[in-house]
XYZ file of C-alpha atoms in Angstrom:
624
model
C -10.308 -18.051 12.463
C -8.580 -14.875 12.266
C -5.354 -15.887 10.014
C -4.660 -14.947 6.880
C -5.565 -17.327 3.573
C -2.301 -18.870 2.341
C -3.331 -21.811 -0.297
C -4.368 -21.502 -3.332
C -6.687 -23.997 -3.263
C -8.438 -22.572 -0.484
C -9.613 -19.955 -2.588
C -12.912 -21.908 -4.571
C -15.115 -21.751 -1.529
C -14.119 -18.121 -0.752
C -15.065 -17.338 -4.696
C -18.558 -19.278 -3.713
C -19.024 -16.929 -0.562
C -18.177 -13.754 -2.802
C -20.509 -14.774 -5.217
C -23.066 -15.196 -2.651
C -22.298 -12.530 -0.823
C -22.436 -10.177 -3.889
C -26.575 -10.874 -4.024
C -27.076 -9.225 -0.752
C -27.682 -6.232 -0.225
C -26.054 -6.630 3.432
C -22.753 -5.573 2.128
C -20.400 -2.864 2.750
C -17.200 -2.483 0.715
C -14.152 -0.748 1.504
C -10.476 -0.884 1.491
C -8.672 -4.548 1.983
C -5.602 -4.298 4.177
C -4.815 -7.123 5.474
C -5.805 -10.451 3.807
C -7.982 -13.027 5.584
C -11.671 -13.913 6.664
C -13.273 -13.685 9.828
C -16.498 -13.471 11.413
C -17.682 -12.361 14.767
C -19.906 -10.250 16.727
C -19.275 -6.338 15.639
C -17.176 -4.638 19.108
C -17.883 -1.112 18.374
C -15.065 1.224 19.940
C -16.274 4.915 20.149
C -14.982 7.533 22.483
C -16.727 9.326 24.585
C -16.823 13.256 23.306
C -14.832 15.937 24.738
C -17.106 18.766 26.367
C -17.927 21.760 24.754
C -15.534 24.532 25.949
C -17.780 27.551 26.935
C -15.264 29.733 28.833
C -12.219 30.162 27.167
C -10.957 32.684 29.821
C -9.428 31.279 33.158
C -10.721 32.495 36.343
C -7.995 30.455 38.386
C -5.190 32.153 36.812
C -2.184 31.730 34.708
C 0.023 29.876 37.463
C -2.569 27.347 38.132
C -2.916 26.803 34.828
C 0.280 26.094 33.445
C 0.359 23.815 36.843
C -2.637 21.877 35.519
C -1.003 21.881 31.714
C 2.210 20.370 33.720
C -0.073 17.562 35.295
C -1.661 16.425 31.853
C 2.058 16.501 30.055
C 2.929 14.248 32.714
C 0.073 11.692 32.134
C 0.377 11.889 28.397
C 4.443 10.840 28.643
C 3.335 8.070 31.460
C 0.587 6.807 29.023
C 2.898 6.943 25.806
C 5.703 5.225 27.992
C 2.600 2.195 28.860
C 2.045 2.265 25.147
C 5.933 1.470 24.670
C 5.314 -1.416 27.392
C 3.062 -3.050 25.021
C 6.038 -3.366 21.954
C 7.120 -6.263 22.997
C 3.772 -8.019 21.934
C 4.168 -6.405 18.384
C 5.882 -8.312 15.291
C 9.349 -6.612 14.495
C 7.906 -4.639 11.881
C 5.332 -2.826 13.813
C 7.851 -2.538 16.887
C 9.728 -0.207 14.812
C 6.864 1.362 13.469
C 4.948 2.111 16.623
C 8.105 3.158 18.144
C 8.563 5.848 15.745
C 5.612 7.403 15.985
C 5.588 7.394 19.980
C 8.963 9.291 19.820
C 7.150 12.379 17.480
C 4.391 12.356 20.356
C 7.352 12.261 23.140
C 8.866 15.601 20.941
C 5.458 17.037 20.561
C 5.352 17.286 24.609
C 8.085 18.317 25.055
C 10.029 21.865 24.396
C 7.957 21.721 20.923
C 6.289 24.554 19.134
C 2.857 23.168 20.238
C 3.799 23.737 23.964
C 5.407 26.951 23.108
C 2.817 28.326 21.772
C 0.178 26.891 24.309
C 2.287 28.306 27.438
C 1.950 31.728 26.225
C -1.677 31.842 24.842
C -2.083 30.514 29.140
C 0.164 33.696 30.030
C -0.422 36.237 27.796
C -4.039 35.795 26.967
C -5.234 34.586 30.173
C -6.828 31.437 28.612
C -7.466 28.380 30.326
C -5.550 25.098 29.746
C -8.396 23.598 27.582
C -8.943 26.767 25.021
C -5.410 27.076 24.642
C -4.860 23.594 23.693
C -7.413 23.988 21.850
C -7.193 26.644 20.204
C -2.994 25.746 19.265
C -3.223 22.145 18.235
C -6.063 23.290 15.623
C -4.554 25.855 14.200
C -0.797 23.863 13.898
C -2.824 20.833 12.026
C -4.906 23.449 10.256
C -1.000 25.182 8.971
C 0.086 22.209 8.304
C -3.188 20.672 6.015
C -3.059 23.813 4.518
C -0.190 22.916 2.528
C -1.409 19.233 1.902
C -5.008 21.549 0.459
C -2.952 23.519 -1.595
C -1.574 20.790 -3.864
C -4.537 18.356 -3.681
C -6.815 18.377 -6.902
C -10.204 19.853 -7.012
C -11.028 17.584 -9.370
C -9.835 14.131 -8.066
C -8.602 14.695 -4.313
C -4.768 13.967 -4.405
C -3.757 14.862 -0.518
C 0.012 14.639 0.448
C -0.176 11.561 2.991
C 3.041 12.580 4.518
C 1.436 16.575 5.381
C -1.903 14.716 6.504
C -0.104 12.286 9.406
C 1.638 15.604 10.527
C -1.612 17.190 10.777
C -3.146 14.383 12.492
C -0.311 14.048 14.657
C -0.500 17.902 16.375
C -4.814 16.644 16.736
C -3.616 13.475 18.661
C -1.460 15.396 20.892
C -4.085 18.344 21.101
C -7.219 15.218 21.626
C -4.617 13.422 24.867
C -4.116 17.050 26.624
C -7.657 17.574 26.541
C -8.719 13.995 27.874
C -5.974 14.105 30.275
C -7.293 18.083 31.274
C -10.876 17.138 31.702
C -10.572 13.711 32.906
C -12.680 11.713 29.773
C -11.219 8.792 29.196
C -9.865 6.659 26.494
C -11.729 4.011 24.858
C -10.371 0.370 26.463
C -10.377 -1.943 23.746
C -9.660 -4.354 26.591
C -13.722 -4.690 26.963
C -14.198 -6.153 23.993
C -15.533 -9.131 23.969
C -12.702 -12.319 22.271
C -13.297 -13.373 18.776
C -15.038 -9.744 18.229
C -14.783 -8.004 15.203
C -13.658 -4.243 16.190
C -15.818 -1.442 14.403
C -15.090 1.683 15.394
C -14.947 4.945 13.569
C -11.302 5.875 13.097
C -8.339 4.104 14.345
C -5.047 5.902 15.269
C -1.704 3.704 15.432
C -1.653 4.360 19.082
C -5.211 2.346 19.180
C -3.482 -0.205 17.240
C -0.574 -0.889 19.636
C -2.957 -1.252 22.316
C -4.655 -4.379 20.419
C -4.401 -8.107 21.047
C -4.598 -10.015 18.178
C -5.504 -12.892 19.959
C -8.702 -11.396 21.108
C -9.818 -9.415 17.919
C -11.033 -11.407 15.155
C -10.720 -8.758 12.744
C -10.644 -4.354 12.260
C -13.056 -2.553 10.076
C -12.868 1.326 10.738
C -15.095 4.002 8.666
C -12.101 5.959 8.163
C -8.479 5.502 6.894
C -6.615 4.315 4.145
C -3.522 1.548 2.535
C -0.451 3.979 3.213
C -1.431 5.122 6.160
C 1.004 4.182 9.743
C -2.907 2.383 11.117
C -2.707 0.347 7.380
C 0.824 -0.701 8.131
C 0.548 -1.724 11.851
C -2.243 -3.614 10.936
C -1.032 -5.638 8.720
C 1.733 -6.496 10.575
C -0.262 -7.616 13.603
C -1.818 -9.881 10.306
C -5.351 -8.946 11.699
C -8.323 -9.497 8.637
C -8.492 -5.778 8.006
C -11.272 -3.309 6.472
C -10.742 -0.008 6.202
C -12.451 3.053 4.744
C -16.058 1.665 4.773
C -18.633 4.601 4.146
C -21.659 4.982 6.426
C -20.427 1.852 8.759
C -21.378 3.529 11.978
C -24.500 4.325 11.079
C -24.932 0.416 9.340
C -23.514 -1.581 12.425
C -24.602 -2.178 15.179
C -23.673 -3.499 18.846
C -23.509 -7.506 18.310
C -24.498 -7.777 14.932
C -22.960 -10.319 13.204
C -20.435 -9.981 10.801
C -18.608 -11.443 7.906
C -14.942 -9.860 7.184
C -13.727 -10.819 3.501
C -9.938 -9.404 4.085
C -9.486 -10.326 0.526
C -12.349 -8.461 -1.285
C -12.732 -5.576 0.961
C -16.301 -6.288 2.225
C -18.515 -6.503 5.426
C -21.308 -8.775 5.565
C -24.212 -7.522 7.593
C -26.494 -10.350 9.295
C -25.625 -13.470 7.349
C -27.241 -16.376 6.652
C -26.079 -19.347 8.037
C -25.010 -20.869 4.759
C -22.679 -17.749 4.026
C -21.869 -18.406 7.919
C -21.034 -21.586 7.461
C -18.629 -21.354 4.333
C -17.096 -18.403 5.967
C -16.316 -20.404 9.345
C -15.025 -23.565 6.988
C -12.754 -20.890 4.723
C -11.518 -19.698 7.972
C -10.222 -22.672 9.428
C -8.383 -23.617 6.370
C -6.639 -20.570 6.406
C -6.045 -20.680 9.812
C -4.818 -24.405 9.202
C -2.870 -23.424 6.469
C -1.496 -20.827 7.972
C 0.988 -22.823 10.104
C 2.839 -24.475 7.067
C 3.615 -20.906 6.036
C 7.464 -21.396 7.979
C 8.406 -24.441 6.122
C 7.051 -23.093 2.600
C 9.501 -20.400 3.264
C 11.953 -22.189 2.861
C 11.246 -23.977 -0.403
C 12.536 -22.800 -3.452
C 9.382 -21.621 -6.249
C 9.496 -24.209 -8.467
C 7.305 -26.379 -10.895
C 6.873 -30.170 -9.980
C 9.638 -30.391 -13.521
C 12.195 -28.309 -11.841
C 11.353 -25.119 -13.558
C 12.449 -22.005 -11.884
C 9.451 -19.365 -11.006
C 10.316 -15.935 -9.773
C 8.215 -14.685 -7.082
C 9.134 -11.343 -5.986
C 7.547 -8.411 -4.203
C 5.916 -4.628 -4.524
C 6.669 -2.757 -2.357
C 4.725 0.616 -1.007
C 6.436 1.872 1.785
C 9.936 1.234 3.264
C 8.077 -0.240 6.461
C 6.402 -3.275 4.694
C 10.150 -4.676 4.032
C 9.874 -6.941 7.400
C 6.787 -8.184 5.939
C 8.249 -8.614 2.634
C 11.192 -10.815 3.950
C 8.611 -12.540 6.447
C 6.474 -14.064 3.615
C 10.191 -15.315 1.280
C 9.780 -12.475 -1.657
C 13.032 -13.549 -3.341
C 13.470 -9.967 -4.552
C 11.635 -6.522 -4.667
C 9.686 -6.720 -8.572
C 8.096 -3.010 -8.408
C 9.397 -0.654 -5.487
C 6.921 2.399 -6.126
C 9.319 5.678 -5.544
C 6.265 7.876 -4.702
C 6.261 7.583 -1.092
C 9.775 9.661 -0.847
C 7.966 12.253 -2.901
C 4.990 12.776 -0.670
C 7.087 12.923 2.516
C 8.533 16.151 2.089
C 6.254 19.768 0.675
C 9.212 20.628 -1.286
C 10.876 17.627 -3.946
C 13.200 15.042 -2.573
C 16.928 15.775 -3.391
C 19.434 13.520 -4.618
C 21.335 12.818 -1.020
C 18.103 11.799 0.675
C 16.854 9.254 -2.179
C 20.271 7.832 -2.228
C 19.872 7.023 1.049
C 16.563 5.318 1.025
C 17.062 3.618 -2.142
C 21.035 2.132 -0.365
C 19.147 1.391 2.886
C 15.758 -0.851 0.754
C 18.915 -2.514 -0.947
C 20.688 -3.476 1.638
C 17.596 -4.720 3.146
C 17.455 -7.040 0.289
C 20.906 -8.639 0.821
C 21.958 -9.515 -2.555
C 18.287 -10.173 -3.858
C 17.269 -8.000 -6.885
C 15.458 -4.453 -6.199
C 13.547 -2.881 -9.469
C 13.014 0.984 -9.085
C 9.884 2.444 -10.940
C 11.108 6.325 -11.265
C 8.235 8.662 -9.974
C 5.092 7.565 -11.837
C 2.865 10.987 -10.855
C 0.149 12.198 -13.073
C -2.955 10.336 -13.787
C -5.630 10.680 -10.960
C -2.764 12.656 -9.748
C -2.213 15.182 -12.665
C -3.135 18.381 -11.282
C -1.976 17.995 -7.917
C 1.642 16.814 -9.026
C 2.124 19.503 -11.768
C 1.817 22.026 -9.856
C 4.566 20.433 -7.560
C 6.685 20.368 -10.903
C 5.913 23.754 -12.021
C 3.686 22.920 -14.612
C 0.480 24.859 -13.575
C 1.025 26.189 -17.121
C 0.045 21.946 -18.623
C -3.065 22.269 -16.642
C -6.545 22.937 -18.790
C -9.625 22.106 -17.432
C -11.986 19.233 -18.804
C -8.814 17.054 -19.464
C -9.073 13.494 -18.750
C -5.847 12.912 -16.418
C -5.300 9.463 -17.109
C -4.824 10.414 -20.772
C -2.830 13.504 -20.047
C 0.935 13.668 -18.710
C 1.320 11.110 -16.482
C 4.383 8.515 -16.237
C 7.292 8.509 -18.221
C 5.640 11.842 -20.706
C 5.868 13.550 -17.819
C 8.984 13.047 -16.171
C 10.171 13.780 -19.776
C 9.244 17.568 -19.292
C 11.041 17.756 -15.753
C 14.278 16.313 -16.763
C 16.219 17.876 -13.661
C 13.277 15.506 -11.289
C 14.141 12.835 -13.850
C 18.126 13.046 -13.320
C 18.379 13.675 -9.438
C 16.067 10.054 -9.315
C 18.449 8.259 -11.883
C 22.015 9.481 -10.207
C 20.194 8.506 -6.468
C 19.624 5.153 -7.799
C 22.877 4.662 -9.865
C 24.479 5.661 -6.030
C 22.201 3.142 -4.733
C 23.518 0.486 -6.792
C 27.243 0.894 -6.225
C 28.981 -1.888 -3.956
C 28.822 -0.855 -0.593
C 31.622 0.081 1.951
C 31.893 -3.813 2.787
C 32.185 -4.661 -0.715
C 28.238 -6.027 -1.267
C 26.695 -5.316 -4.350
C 22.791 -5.394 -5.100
C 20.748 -6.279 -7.691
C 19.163 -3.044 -8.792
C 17.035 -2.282 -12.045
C 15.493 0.481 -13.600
C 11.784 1.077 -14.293
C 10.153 3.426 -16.893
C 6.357 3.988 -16.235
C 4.052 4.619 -18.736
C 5.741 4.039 -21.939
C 3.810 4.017 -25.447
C 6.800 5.034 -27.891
C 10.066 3.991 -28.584
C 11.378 7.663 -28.725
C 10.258 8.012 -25.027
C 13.007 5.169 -24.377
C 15.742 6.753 -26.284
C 15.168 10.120 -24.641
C 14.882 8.618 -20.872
C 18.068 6.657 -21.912
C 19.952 9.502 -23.425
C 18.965 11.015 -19.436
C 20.226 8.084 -17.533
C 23.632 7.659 -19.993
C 24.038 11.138 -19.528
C 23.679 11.007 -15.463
C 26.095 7.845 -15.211
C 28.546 10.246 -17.305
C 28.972 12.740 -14.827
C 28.892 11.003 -11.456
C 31.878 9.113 -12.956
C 33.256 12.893 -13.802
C 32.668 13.290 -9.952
C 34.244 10.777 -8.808
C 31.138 8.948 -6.791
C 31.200 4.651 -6.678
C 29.688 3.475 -9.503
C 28.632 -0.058 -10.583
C 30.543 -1.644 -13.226
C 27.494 -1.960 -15.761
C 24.909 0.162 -15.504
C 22.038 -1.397 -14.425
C 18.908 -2.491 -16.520
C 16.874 0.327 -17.884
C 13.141 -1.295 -18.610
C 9.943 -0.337 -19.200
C 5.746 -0.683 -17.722
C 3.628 -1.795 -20.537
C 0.569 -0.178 -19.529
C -1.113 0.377 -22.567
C -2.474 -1.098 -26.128
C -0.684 0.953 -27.788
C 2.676 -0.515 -25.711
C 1.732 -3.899 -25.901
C 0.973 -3.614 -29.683
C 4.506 -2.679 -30.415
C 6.685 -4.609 -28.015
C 8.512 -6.096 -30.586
C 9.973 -3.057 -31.468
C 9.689 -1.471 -28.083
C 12.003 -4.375 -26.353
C 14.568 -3.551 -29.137
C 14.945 -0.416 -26.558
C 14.413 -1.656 -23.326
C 16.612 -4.093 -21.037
C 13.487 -6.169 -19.468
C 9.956 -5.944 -19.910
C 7.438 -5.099 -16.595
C 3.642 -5.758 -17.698
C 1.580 -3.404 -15.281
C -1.835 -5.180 -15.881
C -3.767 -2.975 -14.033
C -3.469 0.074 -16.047
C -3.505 -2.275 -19.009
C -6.770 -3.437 -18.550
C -8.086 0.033 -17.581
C -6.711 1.419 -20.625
C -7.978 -1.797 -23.004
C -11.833 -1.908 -21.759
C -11.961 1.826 -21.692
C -13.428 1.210 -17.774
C -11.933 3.136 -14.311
C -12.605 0.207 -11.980
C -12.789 3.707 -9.166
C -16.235 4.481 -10.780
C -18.664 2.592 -9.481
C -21.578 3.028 -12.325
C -18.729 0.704 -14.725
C -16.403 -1.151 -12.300
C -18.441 -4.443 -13.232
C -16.660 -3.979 -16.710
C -13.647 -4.294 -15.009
C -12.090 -7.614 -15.527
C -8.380 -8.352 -16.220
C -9.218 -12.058 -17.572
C -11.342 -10.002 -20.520
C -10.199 -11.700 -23.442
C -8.636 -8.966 -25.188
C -6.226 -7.928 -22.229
C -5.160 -11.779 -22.046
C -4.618 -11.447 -25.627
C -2.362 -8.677 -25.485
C -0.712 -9.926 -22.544
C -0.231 -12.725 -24.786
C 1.931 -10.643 -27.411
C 3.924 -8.866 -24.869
C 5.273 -11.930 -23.816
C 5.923 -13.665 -27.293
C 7.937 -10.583 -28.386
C 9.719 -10.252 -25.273
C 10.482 -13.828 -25.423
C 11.685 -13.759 -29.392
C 13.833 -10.598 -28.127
C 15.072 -12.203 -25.635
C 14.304 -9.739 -22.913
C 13.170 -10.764 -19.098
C 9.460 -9.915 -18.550
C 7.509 -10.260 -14.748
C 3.844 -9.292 -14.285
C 3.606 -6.670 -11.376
C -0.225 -5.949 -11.312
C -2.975 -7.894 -9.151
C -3.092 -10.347 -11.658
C 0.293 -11.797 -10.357
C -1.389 -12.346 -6.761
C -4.227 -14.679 -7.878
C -2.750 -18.409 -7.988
C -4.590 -19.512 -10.049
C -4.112 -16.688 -12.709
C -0.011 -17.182 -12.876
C -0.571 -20.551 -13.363
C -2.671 -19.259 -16.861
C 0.431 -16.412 -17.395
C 2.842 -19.320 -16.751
C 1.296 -21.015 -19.633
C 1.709 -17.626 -21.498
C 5.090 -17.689 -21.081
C 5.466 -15.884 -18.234
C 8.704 -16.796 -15.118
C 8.389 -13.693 -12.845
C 5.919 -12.515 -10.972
C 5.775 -9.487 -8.403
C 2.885 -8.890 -6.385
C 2.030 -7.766 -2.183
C 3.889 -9.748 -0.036
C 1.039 -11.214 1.483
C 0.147 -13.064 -1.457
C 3.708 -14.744 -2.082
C 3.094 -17.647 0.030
C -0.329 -19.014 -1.092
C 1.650 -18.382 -4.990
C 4.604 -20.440 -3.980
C 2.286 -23.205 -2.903
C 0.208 -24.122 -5.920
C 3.852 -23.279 -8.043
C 4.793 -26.060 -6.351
C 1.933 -28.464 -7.377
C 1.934 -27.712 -11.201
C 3.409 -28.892 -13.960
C 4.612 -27.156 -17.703
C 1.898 -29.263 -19.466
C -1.065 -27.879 -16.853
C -0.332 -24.831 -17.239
C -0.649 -25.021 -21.104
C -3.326 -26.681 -20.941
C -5.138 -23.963 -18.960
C -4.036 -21.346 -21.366
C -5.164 -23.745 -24.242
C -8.627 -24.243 -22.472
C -8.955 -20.097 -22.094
C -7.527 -18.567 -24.882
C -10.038 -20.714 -26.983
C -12.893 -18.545 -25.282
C -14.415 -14.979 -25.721
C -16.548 -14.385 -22.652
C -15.174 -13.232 -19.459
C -17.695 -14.850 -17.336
C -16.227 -18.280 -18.956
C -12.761 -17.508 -18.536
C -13.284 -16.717 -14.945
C -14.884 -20.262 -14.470
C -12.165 -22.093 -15.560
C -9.723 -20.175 -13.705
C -11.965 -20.516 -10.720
C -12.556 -24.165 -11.523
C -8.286 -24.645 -12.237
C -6.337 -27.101 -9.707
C -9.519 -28.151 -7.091
């Protein structure tokens, strides 16, 4: 009961359980990270507290306190080398992830800075082992967060995630010294109950590797977040996953009974049995459904008349491409570049995005790979100016997600603009063996046509002198297209596609901008609704004039991840979809049941109606 939901159809009686679920007031929402329902008895996982250190000065002496120091360096490398034991029950993907991170832990022990620095606090200062561990791995995260503080918002809370690990990193190291110093143990997740659902407070990745999938029945944590290494191993272990769920600890309790909607994001405190029941009965048809996943693979996305569909990926993080290729994307349809510009405090040169961009497409093998160029600014807008140097653009009381963000922004850092287009232009030359990979271009944020000519003047300009340099080139540049993201974008695609190479509807931003409502703020984020008649209708138009103009258009918001929905956009028009790579199986299989004339049919049936409430019945209601 713990797999993830992979038919389409199987989707009506986890609608009915949202719906119901929605009533109560026995709900907790957070963050969905891995896809799925489950239910269980809660398994809550809290370690036991270090003691307080009162006497920071040793009365043993320096010798026999480096000696002690010594003897909890050696536990921590026996206990990382255990954790290593365990890979071998991990999928590929978080083999290589886990792996990784056990390596920085392995450095951090060893001749590092941290143990530099916590030697001679022992010798110079006379402290004990525990105050100088202490007292070191605080103040190394503390250096570290301090430059993930200084270009975080005020206003909306932008944090570096690459500065944060780091920082959490020297506290894991500095948290196993101590345990290992004053003998508190671990928490065993090995206790736990089978078929519990594990609550616990905050989950490292080292928890994570220590997990058996085949004894949890899902993960809700009060802390954490999508991009973070805990996000990532858990969905590849392909555990129903909650994260960042305010107030859980203090809402859960030992063997309470709960309801994990992987899909929604919610907890469901004490349930009835009729929510218990449709749970259990969603469940098993995932869980059923689950196992066909291997030969659906390998089935081309087609209509039942032949028709070619597109199903393709996002893709957040360099790690999720095992996961990616696991579930048959066919192609990457939005790699976000942000991640290589959070990893580093300083901006990413040209070398080092070359080589991530060469190493995603060769992951690919021949299958195409569309690069969005850095879309900063919006919720991000003071943070990421003042990485660009534009602390000067910065005026309080302005709404960021009307300000510079996207394409307008990148516009007034054209040296961060060219470095990204001459990486990915390297990217896309043949390789050493002679393989060449599909890559496009992606523009966010567009609302003008004169923002295309400018970013195209840019990239013309770039593929100009790395030919004066002498670097591999492709033999046609590749694609150059554009996000519609906004009214005003969709409005004029007729004349925008007379500029761009392909067409990338981001419907996410769309609807925000359209109904005027940040799904983020609670007090409006019922207004929220992508099937709103007027987004459809301008999703409509997008694709009629990219269609006339004969330009290739994919929808790469959440839309594309709902069945049921690209069977409506299908009906719009629509051939290519990108959307998380957990949804692309569950896609493939209702593509495979429908036919040209259902799919008009649907969009006959909705584009006929005004209410939202409607729309989302006969969507709901489509193919059961």
């Amino acid at each position: 009961m713990t797999e993830a939901s992979s038919k389409a159809t199987s989707r009506t009686p986890r609608k009915t359980t949202s719906r119901k679920i929605a009533h109560s007031v026995q709900v907790l929402h957070g963050k969905a990270i891995t896809q799925g329902i489950s239910l269980g008895p809660a398994g809550r996982v809290e370690e036991l507290p270090l003691p307080e250190i009162t006497q920071r000065l040793s009365a043993a002496g320096p010798d026999a306190e480096q000696a002690r120091l010594d003897g909890a360096i050696m536990r921590a490398l026996r206990q990382i080398e255990k954790m290593r034991d365990r890979l071998s029950g991990l999928p590929e993907e978080g083999r290589e992830e886990v792996a990784s991170l056990l390596t920085v832990y392995e450095r951090m022990l060893g001749p590092s800075r941290l143990i530099r620095q916590v030697r001679a606090k022992i010798a110079q200062d006379g402290l004990c082992a525990e105050a100088a561990v202490a007292e070191e791995s605080e103040s190394l995260a503390l250096q570290v967060a301090r430059a993930a503080q200084a270009m975080a918002d005020r206003g909306d809370g932008a944090q570096p995630d690459s500065s944060l690990r780091l920082a959490g990193e020297f506290e894991e190291i500095g948290r196993r010294l101590l345990r290992n110093l004053t003998g508190i143990s671990y928490r065993a997740f090995s206790s736990l109950a089978p078929g519990s659902v594990l609550v616990a407070e905050q989950l490292r990745p080292a928890d994570v590797a220590m997990i058996d999938p085949a004894r949890i029945a899902a993960v809700v944590t009060q802390g954490g977040g999508g991009a973070d290494h805990t996000a990532i191993l858990l969905r590849a272990l392909d555990i129903p996953s909650v994260l960042a769920v305010p107030d859980l600890m203090a809402r859960v309790g030992e063997g309470d009974m709960l309801v994990v909607d992987g899909h929604l994001g919610t907890i469901t405190l004490a349930p009835n049995e009729a929510e218990l029941r449709l749970a259990r009965e969603a469940a098993q048809r995932e869980a059923q459904e689950k196992r066909s996943y291997g030969r659906l693979r390998r089935l081309p996305a087609q209509l039942q008349g032949g028709e070619a569909i597109e199903l393709h990926a996002n893709l957040e993080l360099p790690a999720e491409l095992p996961m990616l290729l696991r579930n048959g994307a066919k192609g990457i349809g939005l790699l976000r570049s942000e991640f290589l510009f959070g990893e580093r405090e300083d901006l990413p040169d040209e070398d080092g995005q070359a080589a991530v961009y060469r190493s995603i497409v060769a992951g690919m093998d021949g299958h195409p790979v569309t690069i969005r160029v850095l879309d900063w600014g919006g919720e991000k807008g003071r943070a990421c100016m003042r990485r660009l140097g534009l602390s000067d653009s910065i005026t309080d009381g302005d709404n960021p997600a009307l300000g510079l963000r996207g394409l307008r922004l990148l516009l007034r850092v054209p040296d961060v603009l060219e470095a990204q287009f001459s990486a990915i232009l390297r990217a896309a030359a043949p390789s050493a063996d002679g393989a060449i990979g599909q890559v496009r271009v992606l523009l966010p944020m567009v609302t003008s046509a004169d923002e295309i000519v400018a970013a195209r003047e840019i990239y013309e300009k770039v593929a100009r002198r790395l030919k004066r340099r002498g670097e591999p080139m492709p033999e046609t540049l590749p694609p150059l297209g554009i996000m519609v993201e906004t009214p005003a974008a969709a409005l004029t695609a007729d004349s925008l596609a007379q500029y761009a190479d392909f067409i990338a509807l981001g419907t996410n931003d769309l609807t925000m901008y359209t109904l005027a409502v940040d799904r983020a703020d609670a007090a409006v984020a019922d207004r929220y609704s992508p099937l709103h008649p007027a987004v459809l209708r301008l999703i409509s138009m997008t694709a009629t004039s990219a269609l006339r103009a004969h330009r290739p258009i994919s929808v790469c918001g959440e839309m594309a991840s709902d069945p049921r929905v690209v069977a409506l956009l299908i009906g719009l028009g629509i051939r290519s979809f990108s959307m998380s790579s957990a949804a692309l199986p569950r896609v493939k299989r209702l593509v495979r049941t429908l036919t040209l004339e259902d799919c008009d049919q649907l969009r006959r049936q909705v584009m006929l109606e005004t209410d939202s409430e409607v729309i989302r019945d006969l969507i709901r209601n489509f193919a059961t």
